Coordinates of N, CA and C in Angstrom, one line a residue:
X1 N -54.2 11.5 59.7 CA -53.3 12.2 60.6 C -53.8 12.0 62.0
X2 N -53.1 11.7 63.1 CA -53.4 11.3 64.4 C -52.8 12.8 65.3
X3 N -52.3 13.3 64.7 CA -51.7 14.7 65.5 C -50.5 14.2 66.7
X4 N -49.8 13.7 66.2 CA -48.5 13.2 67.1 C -47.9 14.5 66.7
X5 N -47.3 14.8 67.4 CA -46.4 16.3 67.7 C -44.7 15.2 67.7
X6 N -44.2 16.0 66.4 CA -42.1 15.1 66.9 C -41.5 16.1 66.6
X7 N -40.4 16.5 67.0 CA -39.4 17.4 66.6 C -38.0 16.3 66.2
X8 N -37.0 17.3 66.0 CA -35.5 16.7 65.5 C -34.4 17.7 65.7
X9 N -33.6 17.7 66.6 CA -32.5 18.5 66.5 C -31.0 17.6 66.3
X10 N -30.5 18.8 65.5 CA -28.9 18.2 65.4 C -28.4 19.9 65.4
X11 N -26.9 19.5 65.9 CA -26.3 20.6 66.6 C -25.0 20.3 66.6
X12 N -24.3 21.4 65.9 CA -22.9 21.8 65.6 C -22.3 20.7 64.9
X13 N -23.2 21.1 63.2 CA -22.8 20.3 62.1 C -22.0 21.3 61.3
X14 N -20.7 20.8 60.9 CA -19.8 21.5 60.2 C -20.0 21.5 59.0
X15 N -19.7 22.9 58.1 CA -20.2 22.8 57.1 C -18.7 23.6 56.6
X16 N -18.6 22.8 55.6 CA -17.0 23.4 55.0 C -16.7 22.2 53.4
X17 N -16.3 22.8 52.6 CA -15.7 22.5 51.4 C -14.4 22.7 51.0
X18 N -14.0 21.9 49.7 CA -12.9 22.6 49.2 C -13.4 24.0 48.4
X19 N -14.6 24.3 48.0 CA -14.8 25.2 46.9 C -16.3 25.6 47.3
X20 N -16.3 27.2 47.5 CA -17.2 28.0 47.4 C -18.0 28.6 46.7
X21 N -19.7 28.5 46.3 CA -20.5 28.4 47.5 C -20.4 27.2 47.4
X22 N -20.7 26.5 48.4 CA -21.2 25.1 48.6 C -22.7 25.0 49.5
X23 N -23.1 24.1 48.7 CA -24.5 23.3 49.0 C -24.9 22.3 49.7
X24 N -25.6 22.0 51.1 CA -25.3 20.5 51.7 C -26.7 20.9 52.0
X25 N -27.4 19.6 52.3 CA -29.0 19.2 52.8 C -28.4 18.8 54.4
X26 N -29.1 19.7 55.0 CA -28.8 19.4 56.6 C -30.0 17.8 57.1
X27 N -31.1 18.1 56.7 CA -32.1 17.2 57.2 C -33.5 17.5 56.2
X28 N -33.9 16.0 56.5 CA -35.0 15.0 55.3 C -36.2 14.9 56.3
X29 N -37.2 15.7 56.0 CA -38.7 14.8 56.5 C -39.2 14.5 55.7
X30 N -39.2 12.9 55.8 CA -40.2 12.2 54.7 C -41.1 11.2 54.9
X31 N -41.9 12.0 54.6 CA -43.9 11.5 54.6 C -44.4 9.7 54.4
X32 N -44.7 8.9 55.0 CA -44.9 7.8 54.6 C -45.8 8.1 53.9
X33 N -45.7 6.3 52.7 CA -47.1 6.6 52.2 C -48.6 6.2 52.6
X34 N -49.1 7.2 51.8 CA -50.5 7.4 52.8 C -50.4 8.1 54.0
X35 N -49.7 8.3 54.2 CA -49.3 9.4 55.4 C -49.3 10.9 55.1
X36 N -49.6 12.1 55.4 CA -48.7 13.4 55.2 C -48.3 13.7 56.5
X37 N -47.3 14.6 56.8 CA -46.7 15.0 57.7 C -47.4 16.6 57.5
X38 N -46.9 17.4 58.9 CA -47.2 18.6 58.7 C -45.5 19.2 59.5
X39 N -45.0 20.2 58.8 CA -44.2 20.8 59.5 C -44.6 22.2 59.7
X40 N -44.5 22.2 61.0 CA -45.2 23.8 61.6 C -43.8 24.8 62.0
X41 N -42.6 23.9 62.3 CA -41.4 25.5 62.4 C -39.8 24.8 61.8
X42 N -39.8 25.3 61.3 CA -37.9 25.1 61.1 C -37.2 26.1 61.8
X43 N -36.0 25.9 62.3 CA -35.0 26.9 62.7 C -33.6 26.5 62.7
X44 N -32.7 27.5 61.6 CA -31.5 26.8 61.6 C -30.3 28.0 62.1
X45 N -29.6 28.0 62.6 CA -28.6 28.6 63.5 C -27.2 28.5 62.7
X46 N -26.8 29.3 62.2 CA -25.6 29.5 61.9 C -24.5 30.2 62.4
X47 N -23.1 29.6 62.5 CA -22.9 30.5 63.7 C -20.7 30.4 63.3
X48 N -19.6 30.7 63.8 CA -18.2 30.0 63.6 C -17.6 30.8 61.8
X49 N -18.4 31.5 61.6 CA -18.3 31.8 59.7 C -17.3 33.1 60.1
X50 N -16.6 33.3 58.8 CA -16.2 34.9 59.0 C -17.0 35.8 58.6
X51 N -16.8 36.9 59.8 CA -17.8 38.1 59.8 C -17.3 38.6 58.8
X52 N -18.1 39.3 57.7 CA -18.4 40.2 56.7 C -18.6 39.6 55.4
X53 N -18.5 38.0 55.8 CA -18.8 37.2 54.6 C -20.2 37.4 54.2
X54 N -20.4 37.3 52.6 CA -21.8 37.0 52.2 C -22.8 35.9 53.3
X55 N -24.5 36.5 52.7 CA -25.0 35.5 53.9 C -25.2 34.0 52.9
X56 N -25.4 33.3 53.9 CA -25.7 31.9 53.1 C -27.3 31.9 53.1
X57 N -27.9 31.4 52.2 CA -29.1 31.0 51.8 C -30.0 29.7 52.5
X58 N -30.8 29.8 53.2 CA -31.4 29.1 53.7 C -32.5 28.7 52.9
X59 N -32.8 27.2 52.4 CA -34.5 26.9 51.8 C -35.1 25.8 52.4
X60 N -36.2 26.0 52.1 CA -37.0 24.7 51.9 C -37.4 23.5 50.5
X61 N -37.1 23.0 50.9 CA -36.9 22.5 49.7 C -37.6 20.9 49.1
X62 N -38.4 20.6 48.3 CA -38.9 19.3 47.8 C -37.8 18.9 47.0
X63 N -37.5 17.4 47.5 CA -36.3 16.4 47.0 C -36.7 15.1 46.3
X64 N -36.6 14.5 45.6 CA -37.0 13.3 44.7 C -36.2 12.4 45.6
X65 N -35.4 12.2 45.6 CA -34.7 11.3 46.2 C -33.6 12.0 47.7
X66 N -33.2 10.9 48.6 CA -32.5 11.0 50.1 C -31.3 11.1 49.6
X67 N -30.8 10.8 48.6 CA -28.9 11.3 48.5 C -28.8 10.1 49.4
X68 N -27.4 10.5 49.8 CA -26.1 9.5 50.5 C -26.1 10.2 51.9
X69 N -27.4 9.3 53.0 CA -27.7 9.7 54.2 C -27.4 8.6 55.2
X70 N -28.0 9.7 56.7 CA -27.8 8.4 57.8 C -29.5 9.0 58.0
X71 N -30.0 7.8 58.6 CA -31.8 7.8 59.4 C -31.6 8.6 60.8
X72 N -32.5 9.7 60.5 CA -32.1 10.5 61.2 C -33.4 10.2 63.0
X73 N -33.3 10.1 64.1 CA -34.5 9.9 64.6 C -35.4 11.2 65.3
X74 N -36.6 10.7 64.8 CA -37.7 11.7 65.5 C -37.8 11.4 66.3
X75 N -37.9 12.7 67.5 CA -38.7 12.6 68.9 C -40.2 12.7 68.9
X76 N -40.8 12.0 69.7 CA -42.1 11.9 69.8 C -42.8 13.3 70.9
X77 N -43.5 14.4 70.6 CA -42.6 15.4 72.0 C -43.7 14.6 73.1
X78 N -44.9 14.1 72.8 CA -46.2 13.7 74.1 C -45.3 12.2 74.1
X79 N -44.4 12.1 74.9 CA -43.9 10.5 75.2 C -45.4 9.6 75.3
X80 N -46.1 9.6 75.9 CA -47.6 8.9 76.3 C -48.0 8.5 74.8
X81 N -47.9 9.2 73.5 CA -48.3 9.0 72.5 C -48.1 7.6 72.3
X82 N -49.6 6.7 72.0 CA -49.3 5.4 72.1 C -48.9 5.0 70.8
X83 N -48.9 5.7 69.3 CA -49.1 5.7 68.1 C -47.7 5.5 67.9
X84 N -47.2 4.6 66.7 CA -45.7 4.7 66.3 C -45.8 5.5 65.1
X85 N -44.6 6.6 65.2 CA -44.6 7.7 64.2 C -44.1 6.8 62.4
X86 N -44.9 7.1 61.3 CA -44.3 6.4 60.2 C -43.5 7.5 59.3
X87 N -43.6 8.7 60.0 CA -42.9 9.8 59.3 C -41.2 9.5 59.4
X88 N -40.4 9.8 58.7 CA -39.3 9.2 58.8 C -38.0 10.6 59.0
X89 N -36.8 10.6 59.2 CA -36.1 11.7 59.1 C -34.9 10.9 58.4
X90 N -34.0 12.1 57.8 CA -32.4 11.5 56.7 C -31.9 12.6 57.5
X91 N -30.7 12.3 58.1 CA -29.5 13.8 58.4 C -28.3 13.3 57.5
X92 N -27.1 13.6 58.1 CA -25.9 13.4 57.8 C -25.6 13.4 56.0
X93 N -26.1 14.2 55.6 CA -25.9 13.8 54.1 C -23.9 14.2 54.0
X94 N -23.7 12.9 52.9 CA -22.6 13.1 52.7 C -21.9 13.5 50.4
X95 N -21.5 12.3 50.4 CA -21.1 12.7 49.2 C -22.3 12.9 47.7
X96 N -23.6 12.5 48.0 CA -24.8 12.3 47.0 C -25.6 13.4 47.8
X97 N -25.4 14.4 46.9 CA -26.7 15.0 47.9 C -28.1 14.5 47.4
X98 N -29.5 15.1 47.8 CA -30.5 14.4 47.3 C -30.6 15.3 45.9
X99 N -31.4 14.5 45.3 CA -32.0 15.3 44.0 C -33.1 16.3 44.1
X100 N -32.8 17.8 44.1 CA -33.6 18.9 44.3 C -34.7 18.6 43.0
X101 N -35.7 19.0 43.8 CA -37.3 19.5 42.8 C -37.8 21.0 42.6
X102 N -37.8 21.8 43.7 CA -38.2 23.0 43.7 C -38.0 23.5 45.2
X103 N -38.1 24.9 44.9 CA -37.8 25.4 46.2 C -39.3 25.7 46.7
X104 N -39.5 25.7 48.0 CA -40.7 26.1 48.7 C -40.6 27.2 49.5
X105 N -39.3 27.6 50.1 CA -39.3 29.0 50.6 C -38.0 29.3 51.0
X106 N -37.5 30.8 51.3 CA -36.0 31.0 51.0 C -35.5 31.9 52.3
X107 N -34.8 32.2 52.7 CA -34.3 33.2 53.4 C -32.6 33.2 53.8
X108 N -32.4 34.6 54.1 CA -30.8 34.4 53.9 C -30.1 34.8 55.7
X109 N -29.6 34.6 55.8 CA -28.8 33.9 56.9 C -27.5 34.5 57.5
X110 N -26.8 35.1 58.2 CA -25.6 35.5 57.9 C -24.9 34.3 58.9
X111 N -23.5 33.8 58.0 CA -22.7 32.6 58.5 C -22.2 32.6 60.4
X112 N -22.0 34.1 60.8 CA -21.4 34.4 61.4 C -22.3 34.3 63.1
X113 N -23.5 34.2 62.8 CA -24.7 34.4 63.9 C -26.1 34.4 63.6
X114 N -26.0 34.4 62.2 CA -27.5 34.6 61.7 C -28.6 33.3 62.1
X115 N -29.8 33.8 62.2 CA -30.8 32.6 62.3 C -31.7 32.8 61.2
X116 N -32.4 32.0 60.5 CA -33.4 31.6 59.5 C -34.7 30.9 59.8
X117 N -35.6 31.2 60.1 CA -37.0 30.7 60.8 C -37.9 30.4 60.0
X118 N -38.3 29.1 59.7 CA -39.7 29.2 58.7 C -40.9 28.7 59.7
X119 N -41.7 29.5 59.8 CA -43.1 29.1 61.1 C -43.9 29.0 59.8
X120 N -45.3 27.6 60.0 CA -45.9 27.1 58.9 C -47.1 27.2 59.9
X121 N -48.7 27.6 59.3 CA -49.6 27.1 60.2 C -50.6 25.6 59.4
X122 N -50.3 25.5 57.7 CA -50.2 24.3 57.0 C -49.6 24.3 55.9
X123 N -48.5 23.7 56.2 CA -47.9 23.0 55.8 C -47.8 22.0 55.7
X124 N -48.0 20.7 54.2 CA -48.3 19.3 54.5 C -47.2 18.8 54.1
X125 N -46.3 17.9 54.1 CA -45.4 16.8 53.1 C -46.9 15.7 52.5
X126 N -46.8 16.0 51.5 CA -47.8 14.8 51.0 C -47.1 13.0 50.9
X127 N -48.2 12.2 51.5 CA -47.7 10.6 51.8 C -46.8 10.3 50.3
X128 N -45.8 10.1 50.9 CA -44.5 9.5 49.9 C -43.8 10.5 49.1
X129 N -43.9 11.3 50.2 CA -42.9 12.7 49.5 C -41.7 13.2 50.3
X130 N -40.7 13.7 50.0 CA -39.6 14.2 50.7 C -39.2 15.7 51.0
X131 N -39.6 16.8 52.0 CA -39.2 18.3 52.1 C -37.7 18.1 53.0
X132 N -36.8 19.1 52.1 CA -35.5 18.7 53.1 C -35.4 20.3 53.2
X133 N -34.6 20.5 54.0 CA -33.7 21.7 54.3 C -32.1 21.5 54.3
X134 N -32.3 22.7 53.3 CA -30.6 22.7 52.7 C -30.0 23.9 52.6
X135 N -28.6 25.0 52.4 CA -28.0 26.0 52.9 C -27.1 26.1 52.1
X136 N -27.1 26.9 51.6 CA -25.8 27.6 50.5 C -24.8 28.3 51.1
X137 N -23.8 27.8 51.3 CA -22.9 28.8 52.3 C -21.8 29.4 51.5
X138 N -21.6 30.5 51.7 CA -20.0 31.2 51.1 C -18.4 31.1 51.7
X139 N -19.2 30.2 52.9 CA -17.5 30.2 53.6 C -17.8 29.2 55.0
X140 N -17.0 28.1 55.1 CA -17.3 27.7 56.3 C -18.2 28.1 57.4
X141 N -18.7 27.0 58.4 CA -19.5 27.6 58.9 C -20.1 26.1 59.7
X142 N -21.0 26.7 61.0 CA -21.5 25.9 62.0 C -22.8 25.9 61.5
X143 N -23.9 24.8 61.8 CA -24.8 25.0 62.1 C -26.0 24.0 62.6
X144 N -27.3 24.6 63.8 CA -27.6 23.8 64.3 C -29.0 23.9 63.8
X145 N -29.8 23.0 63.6 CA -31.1 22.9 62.9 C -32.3 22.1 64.3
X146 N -33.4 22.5 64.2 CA -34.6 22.2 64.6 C -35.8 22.5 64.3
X147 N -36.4 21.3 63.7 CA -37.5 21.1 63.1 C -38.0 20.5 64.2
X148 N -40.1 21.3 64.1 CA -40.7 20.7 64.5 C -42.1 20.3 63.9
X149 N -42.8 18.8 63.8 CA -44.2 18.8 63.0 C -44.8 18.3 63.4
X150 N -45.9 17.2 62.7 CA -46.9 16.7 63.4 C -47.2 15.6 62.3
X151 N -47.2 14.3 63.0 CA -48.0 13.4 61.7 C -49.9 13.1 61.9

């Protein structure tokens, strides 16, 4: 681990189905191999839902496989960092989600304005592993996500 500090934000992703709850992986950090990544904060922002709807579920979550993604890019936050990052990011998942393993941590969210915070002081992705964050929602809804780690 060389301690590159990267984050990733994506902002005012729609989240909506024909059929409720619905389940979508917002974003993939995955570990090269021989690499681990560390993620030290997630924060995802929900926001456009109807008030008094159930909250949606926020996790963390280990995935076997990326599903039906786009390559998402990390920021490097020390620009100077001379090291090229091998940690990789997946956003935009569409019709495949990824294949869930286990959940690693939970919190619930309300659609309408709620926020969901996971602060880690170690937390590893082990080299050639995938942690995604994904959201159970009860009813349409906005939301903006930012992860920050370290390879």
């Amino acid at each position: 681990m060389a301690g590159i500090p990267f984050s990733i934000t994506l902002t005012g992703v729609a989240l909506s189905s024909g059929s409720y709850p619905y389940t979508r992986t917002l974003a993939q950090i995955i570990a090269a191999a021989n690499v681990r990544a560390r993620i030290k904060r997630v924060q995802l922002d929900l926001y456009a839902g109807a008030s008094g709807s159930d909250p949606a579920v926020v996790e963390m979550v280990r995935q076997s496989t990326s599903g039906t993604s786009s390559s998402g890019t990390l920021v490097k936050v020390n620009e100077t960092d001379a090291e090229t990052l091998q940690t990789t990011a997946k956003i935009t998942f569409t019709s495949t989600e990824p294949t869930y393993s286990s959940t690693l941590d939970s919190q619930r969210a309300s659609v309408s304005g709620g926020r969901a915070v996971f602060q880690y002081q170690d937390h590893y992705v082990k080299g050639g592993s995938i942690e995604g964050v994904r959201v159970t929602i009860p009813v349409a809804c906005t939301a903006d996500i930012h992860i920050e780690g370290e390879e």
